[in-house]
Coordinates of C-alpha atoms and ligand atoms in Angstrom, one line a residue:
X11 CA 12.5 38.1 -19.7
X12 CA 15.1 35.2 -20.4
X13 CA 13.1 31.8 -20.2
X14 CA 15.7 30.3 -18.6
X15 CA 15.6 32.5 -15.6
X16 CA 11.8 31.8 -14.7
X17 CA 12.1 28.4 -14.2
X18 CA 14.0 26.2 -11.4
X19 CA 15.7 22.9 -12.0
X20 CA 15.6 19.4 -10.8
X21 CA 17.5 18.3 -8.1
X22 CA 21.2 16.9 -8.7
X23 CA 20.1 13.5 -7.2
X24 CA 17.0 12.0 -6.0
X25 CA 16.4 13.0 -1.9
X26 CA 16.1 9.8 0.1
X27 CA 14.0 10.3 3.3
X28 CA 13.6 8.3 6.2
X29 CA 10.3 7.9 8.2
X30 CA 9.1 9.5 11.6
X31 CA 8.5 7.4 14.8
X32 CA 8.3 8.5 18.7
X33 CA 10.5 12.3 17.8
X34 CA 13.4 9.7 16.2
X35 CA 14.4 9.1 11.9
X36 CA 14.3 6.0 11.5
X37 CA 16.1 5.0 8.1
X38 CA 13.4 2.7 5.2
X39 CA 15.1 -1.2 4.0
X40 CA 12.8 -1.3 1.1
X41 CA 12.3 2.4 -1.2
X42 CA 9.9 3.8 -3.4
X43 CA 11.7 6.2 -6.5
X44 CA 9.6 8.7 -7.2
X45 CA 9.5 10.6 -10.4
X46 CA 8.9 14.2 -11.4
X47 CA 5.1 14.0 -13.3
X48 CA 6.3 17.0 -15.2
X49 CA 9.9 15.8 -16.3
X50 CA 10.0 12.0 -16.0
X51 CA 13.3 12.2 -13.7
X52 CA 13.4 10.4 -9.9
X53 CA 13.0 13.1 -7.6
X54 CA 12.8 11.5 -4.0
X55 CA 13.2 8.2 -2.5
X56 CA 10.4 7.5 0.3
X57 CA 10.7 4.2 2.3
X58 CA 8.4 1.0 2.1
X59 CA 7.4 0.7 5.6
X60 CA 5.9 -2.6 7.0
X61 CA 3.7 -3.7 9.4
X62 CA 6.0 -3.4 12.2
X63 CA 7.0 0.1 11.8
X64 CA 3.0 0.9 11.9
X65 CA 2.8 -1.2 14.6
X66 CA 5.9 1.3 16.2
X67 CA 4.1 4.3 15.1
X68 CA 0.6 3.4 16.8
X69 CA 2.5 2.2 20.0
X70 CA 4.3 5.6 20.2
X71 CA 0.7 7.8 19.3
X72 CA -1.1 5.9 21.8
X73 CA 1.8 6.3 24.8
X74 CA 1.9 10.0 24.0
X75 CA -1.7 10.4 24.2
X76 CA -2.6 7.9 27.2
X77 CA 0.9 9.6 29.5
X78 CA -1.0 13.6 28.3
X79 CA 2.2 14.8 27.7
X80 CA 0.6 16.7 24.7
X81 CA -3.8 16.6 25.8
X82 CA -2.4 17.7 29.3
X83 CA -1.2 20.8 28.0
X84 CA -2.6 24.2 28.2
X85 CA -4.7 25.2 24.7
X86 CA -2.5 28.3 25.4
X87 CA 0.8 25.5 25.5
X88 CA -0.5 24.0 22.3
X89 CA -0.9 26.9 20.4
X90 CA 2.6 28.0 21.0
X91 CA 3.7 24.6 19.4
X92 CA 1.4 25.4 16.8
X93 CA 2.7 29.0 16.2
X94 CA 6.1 28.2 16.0
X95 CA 5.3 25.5 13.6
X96 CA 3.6 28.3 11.8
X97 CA 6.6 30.4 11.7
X98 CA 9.0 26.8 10.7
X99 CA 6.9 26.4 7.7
X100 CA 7.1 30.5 6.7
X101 CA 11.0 29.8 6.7
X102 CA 10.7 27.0 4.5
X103 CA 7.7 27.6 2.7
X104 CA 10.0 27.8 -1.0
X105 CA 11.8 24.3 0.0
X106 CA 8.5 22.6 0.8
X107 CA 6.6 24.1 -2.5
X108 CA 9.8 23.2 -4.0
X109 CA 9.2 19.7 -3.4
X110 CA 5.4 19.7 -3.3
X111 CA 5.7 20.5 -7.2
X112 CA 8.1 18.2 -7.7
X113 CA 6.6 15.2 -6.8
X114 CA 3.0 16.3 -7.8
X115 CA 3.3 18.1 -10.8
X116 CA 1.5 21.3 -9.8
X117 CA 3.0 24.8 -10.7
X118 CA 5.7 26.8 -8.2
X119 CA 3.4 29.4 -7.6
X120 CA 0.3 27.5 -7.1
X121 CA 2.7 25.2 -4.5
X122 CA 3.5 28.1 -2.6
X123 CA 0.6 29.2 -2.7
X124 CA -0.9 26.4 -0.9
X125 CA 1.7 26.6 1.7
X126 CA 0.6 30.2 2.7
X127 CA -2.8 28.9 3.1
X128 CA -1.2 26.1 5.5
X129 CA 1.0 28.4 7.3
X130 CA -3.0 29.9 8.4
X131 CA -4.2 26.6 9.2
X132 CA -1.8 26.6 11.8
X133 CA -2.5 29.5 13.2
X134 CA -6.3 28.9 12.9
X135 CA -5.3 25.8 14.7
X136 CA -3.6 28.0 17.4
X137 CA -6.6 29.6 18.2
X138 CA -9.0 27.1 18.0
X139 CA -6.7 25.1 20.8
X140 CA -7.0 28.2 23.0
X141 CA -11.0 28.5 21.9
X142 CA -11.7 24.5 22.3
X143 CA -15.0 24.8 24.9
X144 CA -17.6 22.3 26.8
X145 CA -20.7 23.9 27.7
X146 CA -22.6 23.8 31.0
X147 CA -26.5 23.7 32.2
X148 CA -27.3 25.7 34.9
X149 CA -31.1 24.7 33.9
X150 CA -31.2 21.1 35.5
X151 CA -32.4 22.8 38.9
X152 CA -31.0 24.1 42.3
X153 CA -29.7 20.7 43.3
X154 CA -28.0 19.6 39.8
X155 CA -25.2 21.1 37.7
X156 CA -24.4 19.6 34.1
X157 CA -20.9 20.0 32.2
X158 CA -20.3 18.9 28.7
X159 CA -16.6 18.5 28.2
X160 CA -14.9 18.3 24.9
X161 CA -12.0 15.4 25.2
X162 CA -9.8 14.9 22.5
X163 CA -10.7 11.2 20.9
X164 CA -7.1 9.6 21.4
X165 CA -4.9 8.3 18.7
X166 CA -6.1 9.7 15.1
X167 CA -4.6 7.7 11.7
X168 CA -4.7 10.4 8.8
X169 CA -4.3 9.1 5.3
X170 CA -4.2 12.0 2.5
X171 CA -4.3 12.0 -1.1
X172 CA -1.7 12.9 -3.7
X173 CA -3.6 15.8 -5.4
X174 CA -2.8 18.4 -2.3
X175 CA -0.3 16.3 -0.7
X176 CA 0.6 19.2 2.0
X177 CA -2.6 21.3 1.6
X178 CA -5.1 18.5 2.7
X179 CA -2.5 17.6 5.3
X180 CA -2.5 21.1 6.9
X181 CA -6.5 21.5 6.9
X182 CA -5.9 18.6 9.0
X183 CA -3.0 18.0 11.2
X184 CA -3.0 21.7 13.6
X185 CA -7.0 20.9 13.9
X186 CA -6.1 17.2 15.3
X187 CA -3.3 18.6 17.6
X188 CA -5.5 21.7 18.7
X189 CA -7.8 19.1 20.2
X190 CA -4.8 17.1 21.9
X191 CA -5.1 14.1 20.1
X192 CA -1.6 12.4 18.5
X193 CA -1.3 11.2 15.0
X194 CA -0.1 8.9 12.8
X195 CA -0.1 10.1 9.1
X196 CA 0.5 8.1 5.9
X197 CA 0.5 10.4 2.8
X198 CA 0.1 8.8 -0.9
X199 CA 3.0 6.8 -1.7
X200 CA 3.6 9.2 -4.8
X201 CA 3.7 12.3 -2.7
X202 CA 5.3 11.4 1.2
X203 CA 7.7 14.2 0.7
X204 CA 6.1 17.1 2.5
X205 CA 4.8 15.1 5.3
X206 CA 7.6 13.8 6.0
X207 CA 8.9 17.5 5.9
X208 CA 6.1 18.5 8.7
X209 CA 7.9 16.4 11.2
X210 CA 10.8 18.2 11.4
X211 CA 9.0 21.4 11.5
X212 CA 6.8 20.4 14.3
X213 CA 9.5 18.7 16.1
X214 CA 11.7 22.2 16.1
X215 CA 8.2 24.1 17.2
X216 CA 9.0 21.9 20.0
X217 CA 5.5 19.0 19.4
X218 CA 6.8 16.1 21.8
X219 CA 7.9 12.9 20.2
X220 CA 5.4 10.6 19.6
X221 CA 2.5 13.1 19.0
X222 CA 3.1 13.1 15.1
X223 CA 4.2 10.5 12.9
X224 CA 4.4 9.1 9.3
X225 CA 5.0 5.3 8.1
X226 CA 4.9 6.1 4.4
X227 CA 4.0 3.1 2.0
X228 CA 1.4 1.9 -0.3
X229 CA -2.6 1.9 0.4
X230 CA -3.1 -1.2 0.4
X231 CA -0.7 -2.7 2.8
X232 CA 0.0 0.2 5.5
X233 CA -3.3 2.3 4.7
X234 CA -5.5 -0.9 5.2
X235 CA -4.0 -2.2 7.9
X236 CA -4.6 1.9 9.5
X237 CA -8.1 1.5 8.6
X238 CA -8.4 -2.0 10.3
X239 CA -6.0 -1.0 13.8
X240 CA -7.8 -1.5 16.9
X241 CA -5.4 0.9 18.4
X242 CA -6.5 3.7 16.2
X243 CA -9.7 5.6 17.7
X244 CA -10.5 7.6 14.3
X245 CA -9.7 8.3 11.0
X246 CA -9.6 10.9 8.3
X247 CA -9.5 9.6 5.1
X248 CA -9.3 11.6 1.8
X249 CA -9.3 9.9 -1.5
X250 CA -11.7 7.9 -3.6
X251 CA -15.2 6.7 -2.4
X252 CA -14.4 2.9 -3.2
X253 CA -11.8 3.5 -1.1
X254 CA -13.7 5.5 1.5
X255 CA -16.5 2.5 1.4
X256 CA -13.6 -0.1 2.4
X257 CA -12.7 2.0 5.7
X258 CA -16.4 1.7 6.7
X259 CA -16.1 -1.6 5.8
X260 CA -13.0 -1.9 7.9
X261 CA -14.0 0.3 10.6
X262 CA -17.0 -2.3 11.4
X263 CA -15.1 -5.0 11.3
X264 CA -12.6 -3.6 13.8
X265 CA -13.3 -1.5 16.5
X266 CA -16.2 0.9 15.2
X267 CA -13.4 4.0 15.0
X268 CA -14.8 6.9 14.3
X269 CA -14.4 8.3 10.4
X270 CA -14.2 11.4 8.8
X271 CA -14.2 11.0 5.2
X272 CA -13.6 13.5 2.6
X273 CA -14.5 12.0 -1.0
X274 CA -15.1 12.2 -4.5
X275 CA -17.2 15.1 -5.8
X276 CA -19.2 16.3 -9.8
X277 CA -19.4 19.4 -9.0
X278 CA -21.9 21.8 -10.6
X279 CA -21.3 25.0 -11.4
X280 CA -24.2 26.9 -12.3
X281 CA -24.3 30.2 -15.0
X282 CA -27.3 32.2 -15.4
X283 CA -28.2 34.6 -17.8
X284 CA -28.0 37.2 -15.8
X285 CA -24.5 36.9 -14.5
X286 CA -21.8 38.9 -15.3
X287 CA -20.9 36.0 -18.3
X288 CA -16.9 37.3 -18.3
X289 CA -16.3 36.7 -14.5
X290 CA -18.4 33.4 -14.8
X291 CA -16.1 32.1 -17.9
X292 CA -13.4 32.8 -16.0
X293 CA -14.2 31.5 -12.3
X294 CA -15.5 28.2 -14.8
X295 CA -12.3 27.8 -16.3
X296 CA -10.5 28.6 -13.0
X297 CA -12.8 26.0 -11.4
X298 CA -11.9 22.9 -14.1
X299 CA -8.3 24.0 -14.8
X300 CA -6.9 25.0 -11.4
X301 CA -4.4 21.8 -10.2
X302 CA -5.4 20.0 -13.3
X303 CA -8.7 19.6 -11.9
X304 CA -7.5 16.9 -9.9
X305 CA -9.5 18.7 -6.7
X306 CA -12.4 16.9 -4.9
X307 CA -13.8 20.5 -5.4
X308 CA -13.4 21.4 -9.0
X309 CA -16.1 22.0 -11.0
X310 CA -16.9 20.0 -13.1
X311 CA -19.9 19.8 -14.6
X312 CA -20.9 23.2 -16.0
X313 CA -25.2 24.3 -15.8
X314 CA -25.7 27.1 -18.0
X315 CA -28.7 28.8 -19.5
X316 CA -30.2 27.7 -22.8
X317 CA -30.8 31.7 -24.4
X318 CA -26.7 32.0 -23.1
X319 CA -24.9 28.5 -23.7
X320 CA -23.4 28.7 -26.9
X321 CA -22.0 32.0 -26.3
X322 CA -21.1 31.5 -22.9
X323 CA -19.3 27.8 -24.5
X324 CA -17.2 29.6 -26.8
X325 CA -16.4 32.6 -24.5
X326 CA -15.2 29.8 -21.8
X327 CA -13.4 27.7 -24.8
X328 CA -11.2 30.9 -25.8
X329 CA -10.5 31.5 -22.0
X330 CA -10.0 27.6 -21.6
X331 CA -7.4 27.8 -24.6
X332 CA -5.4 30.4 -23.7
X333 CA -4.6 29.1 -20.0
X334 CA -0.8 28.3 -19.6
X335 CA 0.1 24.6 -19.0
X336 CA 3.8 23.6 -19.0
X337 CA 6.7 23.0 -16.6
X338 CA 5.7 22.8 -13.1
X339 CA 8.8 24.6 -12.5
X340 CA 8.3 27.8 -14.6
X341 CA 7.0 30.6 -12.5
X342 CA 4.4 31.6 -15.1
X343 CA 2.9 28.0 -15.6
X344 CA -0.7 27.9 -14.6
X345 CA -1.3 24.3 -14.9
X346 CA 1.1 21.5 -15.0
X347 CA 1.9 17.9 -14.9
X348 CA -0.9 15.0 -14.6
X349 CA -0.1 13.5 -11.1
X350 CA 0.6 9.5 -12.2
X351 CA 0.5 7.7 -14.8
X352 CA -2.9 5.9 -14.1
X353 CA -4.5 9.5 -13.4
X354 CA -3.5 10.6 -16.9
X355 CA -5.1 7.2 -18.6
X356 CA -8.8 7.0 -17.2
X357 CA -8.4 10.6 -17.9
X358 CA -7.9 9.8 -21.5
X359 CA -9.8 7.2 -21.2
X360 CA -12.9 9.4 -20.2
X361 CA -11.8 12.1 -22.9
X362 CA -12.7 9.2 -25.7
X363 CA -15.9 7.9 -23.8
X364 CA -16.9 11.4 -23.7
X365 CA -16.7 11.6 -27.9
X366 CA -18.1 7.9 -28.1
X367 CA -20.9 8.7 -26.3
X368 CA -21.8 11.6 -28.6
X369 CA -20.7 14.7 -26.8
X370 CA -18.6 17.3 -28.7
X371 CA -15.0 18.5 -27.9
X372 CA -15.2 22.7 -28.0
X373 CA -11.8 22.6 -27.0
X374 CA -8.8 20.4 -25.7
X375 CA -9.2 17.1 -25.7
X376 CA -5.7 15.8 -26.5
X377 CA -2.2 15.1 -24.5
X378 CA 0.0 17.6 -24.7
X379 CA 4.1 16.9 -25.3
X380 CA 6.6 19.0 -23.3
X381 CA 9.1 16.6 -24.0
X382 CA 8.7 14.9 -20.6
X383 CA 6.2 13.9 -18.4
X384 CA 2.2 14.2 -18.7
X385 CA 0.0 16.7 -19.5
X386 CA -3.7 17.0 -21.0
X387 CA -5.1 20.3 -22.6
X388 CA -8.1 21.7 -20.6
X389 CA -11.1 20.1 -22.5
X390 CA -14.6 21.6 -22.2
X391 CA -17.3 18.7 -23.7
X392 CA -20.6 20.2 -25.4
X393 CA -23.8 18.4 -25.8
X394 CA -23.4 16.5 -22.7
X395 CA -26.8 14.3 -21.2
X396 CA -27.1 13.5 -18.1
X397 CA -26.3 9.1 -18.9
X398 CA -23.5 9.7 -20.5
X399 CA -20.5 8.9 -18.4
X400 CA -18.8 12.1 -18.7
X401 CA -22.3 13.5 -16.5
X402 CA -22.1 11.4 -13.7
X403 CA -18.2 10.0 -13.0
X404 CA -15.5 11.8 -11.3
X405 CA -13.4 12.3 -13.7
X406 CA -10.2 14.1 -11.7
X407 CA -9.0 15.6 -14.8
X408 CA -9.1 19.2 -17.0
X409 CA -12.5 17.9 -18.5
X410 CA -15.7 19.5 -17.8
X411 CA -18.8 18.6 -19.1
X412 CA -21.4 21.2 -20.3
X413 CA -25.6 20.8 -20.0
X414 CA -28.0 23.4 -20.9
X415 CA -31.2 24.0 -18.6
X416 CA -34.1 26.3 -19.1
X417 CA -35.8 26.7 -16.2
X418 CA -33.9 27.8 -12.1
X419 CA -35.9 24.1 -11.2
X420 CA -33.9 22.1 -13.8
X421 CA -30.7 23.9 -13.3
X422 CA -31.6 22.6 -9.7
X423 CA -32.4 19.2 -10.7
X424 CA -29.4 18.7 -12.9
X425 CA -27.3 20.1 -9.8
X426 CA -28.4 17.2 -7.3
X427 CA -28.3 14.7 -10.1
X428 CA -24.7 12.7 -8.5
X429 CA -24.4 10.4 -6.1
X430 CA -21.9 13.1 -4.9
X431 CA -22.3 16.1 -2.5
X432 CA -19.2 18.0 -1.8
X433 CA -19.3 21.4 -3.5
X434 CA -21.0 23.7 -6.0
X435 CA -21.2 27.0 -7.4
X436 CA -23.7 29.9 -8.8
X437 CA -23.4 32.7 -11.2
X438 CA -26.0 35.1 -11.2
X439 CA -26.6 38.9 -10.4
X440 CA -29.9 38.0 -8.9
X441 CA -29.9 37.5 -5.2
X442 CA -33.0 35.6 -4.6
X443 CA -31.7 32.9 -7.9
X444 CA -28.7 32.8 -5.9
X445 CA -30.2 31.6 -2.3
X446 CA -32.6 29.4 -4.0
X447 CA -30.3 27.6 -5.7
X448 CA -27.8 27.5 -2.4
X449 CA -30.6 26.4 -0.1
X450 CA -31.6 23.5 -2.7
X451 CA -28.3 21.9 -4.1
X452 CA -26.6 19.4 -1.5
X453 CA -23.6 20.1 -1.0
X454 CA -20.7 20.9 1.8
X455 CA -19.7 23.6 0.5
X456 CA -21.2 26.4 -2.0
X457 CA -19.6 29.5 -4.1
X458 CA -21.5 32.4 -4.6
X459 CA -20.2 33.9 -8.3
X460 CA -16.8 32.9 -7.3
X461 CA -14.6 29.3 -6.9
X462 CA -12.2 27.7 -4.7
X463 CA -12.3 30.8 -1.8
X464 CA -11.8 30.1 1.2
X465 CA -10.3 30.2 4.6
X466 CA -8.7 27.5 7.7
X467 CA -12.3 29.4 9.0
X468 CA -14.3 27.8 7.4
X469 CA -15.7 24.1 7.5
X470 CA -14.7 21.4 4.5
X471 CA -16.7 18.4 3.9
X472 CA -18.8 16.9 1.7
X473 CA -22.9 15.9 1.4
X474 CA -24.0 12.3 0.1
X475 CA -21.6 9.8 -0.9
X476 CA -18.9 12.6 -0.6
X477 CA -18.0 12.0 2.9
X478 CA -19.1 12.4 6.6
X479 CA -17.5 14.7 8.5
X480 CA -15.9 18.4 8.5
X481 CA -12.2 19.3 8.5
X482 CA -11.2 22.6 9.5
X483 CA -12.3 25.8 11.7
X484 CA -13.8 24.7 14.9
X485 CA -15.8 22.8 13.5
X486 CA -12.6 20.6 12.3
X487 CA -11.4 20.4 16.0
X488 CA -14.9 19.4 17.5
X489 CA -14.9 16.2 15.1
X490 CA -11.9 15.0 16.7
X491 CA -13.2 15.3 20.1
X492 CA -15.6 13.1 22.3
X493 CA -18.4 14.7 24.4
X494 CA -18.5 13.5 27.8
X495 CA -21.7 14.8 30.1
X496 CA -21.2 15.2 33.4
X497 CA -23.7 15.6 36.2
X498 CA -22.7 17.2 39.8
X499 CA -25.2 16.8 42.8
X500 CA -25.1 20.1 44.8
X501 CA -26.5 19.6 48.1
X502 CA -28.0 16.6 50.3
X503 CA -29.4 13.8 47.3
X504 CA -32.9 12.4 47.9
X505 CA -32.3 8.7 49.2
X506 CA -33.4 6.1 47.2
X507 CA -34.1 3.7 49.7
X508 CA -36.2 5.5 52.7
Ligands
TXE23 O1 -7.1 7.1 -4.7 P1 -6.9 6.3 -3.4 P2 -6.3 6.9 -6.0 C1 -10.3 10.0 -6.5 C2 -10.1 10.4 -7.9 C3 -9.1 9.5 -8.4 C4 -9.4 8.2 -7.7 C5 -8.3 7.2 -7.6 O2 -11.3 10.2 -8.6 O3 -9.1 9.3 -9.8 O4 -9.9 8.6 -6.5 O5 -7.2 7.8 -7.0 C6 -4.6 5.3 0.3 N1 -6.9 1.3 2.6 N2 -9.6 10.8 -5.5 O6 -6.3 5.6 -6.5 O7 -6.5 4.9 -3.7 C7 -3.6 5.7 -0.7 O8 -2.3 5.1 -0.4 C8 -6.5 2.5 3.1 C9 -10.3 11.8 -4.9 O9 -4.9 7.5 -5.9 O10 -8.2 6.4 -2.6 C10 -3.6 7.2 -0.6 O11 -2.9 7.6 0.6 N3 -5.9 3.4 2.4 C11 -9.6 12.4 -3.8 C12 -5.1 7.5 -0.3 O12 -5.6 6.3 0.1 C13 -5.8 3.2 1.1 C14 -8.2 12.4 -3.8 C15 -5.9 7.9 -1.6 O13 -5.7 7.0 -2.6 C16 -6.2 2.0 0.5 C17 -7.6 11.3 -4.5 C18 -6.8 1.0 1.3 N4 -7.3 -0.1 0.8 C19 -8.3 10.6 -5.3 N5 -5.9 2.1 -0.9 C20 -10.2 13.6 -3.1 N6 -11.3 13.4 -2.4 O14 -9.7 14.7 -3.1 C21 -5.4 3.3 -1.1 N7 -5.2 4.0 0.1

């Protein structure tokens, strides 16, 4: 097939977007340009919002939730909202990916991908607000009745990351509104596009104004003055754990809001000898490649067995070579673009560290020129030891970083050797290896001889220093709620005073 006709092209002009307060567009004074990651080209202009406008925002979250227009509502009312929205984003799925890949640098298909997956969070987020339960204790005796009711927690700030702009958003935002909660979102500066997007798709589902909106601007004016709002009764934070330690920091210093934090993650992935070594060198490769490895899931330190490594090294290096990278906007592209410019230099900068320190490159480890933007070869690192740098930081890059272990125990220790927790994987044919190894290594979420599967079903959330907190699947809506415990006297009380 004709190159030419595989791939789409860059928009005519940059877009310019406004920002979402209280149902309305309001129009931005100061803009950010965004460029392409893949192309070096401005693709969108997202406004510089200030203080005020968050101000506006809040004020407008915390009318809509205090007057219940939206908590007040049926969880049968809110998951029509959150149906239609389903069905807005499955008419626009290809103009949202569109711009998803433009301003992130992941490939087309992998961007529509993810929107699929968000069209389900919605309707997980349907059902859940229809689901959303107390409980009751019918145990206290014949003269006492106890209810535990599920409230939603008020006004939530959400601040997302750049590496699954609208993916992270959606395991998020129909959880929060299932609850009845209102929002006030602020996606990365280098990727507002798609939330700002959402709004009009929820406001055609028919949300009411003031339930969801987005100030757009940088981290450290709008997003620390979020984390620091006494008007703002939790937040969900996803990005890096220094910035994760500042909400806490923030959160203490302001009105104790609640947090949910999803984090950084050195994820292990453990092979066995036993496993089936041509799935595992693909679901590795699939696990350090996919989005650049720019996930707080990938995997990316790699556990395999002594008697297997260097076979299983070179199998994985001839799969690692032969994935596609190129131009986010070629259909057959596997992996694209690096997301900014400071992503691609400490990733560069760790690929060097990586060979100062002694380990050795078995493939990758250089830039690759499309003749516009930038992109790193998948690199897989032999030889690594647990001190050397590549072992223990995130790296958020195609680099993975291979150790040997002999025995299930050390595969186990190496495992739980990060300050992180968030996910991990095993490869092995043997069942009792497997739940070992599950049971033992901390972390929020674990792959049995697969990567990366999942449903809006299932809880996300990270162990240690990779958050607090679950996103997603009821789970997701219960951490946006407040328990309140009620107690009903049934009958004549016994008097205090005789
Ligand atoms: O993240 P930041 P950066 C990791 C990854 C990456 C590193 C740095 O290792 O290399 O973090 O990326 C907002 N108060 N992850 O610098 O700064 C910011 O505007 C409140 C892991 O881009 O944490 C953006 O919306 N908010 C990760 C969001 O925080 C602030 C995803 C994330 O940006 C803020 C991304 C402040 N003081 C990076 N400063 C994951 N867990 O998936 C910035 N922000």
């Amino acid at each position: 097939m004709d190159q030419s006709s595989n791939r789409l092209s860059l928009p005519s002009s940059p877009r310019e977007f406004g920002f979402f307060v209280d149902g309305e567009w309001r129009g931005g004074r100061e803009f950010f340009d965004r460029a392409s990651p893949g192309h070096g080209a401005v693709v969108t202009r997202i406004p510089r919002c200030t203080n005020k406008d968050l101000e506006d925002a809040v004020a407008a979250a915390r009318t809509a939730f205090e007057d219940r227009r939206w908590s007040g509502l049926s969880g049968g009312e809110r998951a029509g909202v959150l149906l239609r929205a389903a069905e807005g984003l499955r008419r626009r799925r290809d103009e949202i990916a569109y711009w998803e890949t433009l301003e992130n640098g992941k490939p087309i298909s992998q961007a529509r991908g993810e929107i699929d997956h968000s069209i389900a969070c919605f309707e997980m987020g349907a059902g859940a607000a229809r689901l959303l339960h107390g409980d009751s204790f019918n145990s206290l005796g014949d003269n006492l009745f106890g209810m535990v009711l599920r409230e939603p927690i008020g006004v939530v700030g959400l601040i997302t990351p750049w590496n699954f702009p609208f993916l992270i958003l959606c395991e998020r935002v129909p959880f929060i509104l299932a609850s009845g909660c209102t929002i006030v979102a602020k996606p990365s500066e280098v990727t507002s596009a798609t939330t700002l997007i959402l709004a009009e798709v929820l406001a055609e589902a028919g949300l009411p104004a003031g339930v969801y909106n987005v100030v757009t601007g940088s981290g450290r004016t709008i997003g620390q003055a979020m984390t620091e709002h006494p008007d703002i009764d939790m937040l969900s934070f996803t990005g890096s754990t220094a910035v994760g330690r500042s909400c806490v920091r923030a959160s203490a210093d302001s009105n104790f809001k609640k947090l949910g934090l999803e984090l950084g993650g050195k994820n292990p992935m453990i092979v066995f000898a036993d496993a089936d070594l041509d799935e595992a060198a693909d679901g590795v490769a699939f696990g350090i490649g996919f989005n650049t490895g720019q996930c707080c899931v990938s995997g990316s330190r790699l556990m395999v067995e002594r008697s297997i490594a260097e076979e299983f090294e070179a199998r994985l290096a001839d799969k690692m070579a032969r994935i596609r990278v190129g131009d986010p906007l070629d259909e057959r592209t596997q992996v694209g673009a690096i997301t900014t410019e400071a992503q691609n230099t400490t990733i560069l900068d760790y690929i060097a560290r990586g060979q100062a320190e002694g380990a050795r490159v078995v493939t990758g480890g250089t830039p690759l020129d499309f003749g516009g933007g930038q992109y790193i070869a998948p690199t897989l690192f032999a030889g690594v030891t647990r001190g050397m740098a590549i072992a223990q930081d995130e790296i958020f890059g195609p680099v993975l970083s291979s150790m040997p272990f002999d025995t299930m125990e050390e595969a186990i220790r190496l495992a739980n050797d990060t300050v992180y927790g968030l996910s991990a994987s095993v490869w092995t044919k043997n069942l009792d290896k497997a739940l070992a190894v599950t049971r033992r290594v901390r972390a929020g979420r674990f792959w049995v001889n697969t990567m990366m599967a999942g449903g809006p079903e299932m809880p996300l959330g990270g162990f240690k220093q990779s958050g607090w907190g679950r996103e997603a699947g009821m789970y997701g809506v219960e951490e946006y709620t407040q328990i309140k415990s009620v107690h009903i006297e049934l009958g004549k009380r016994t008097p205090w005073i005789e």
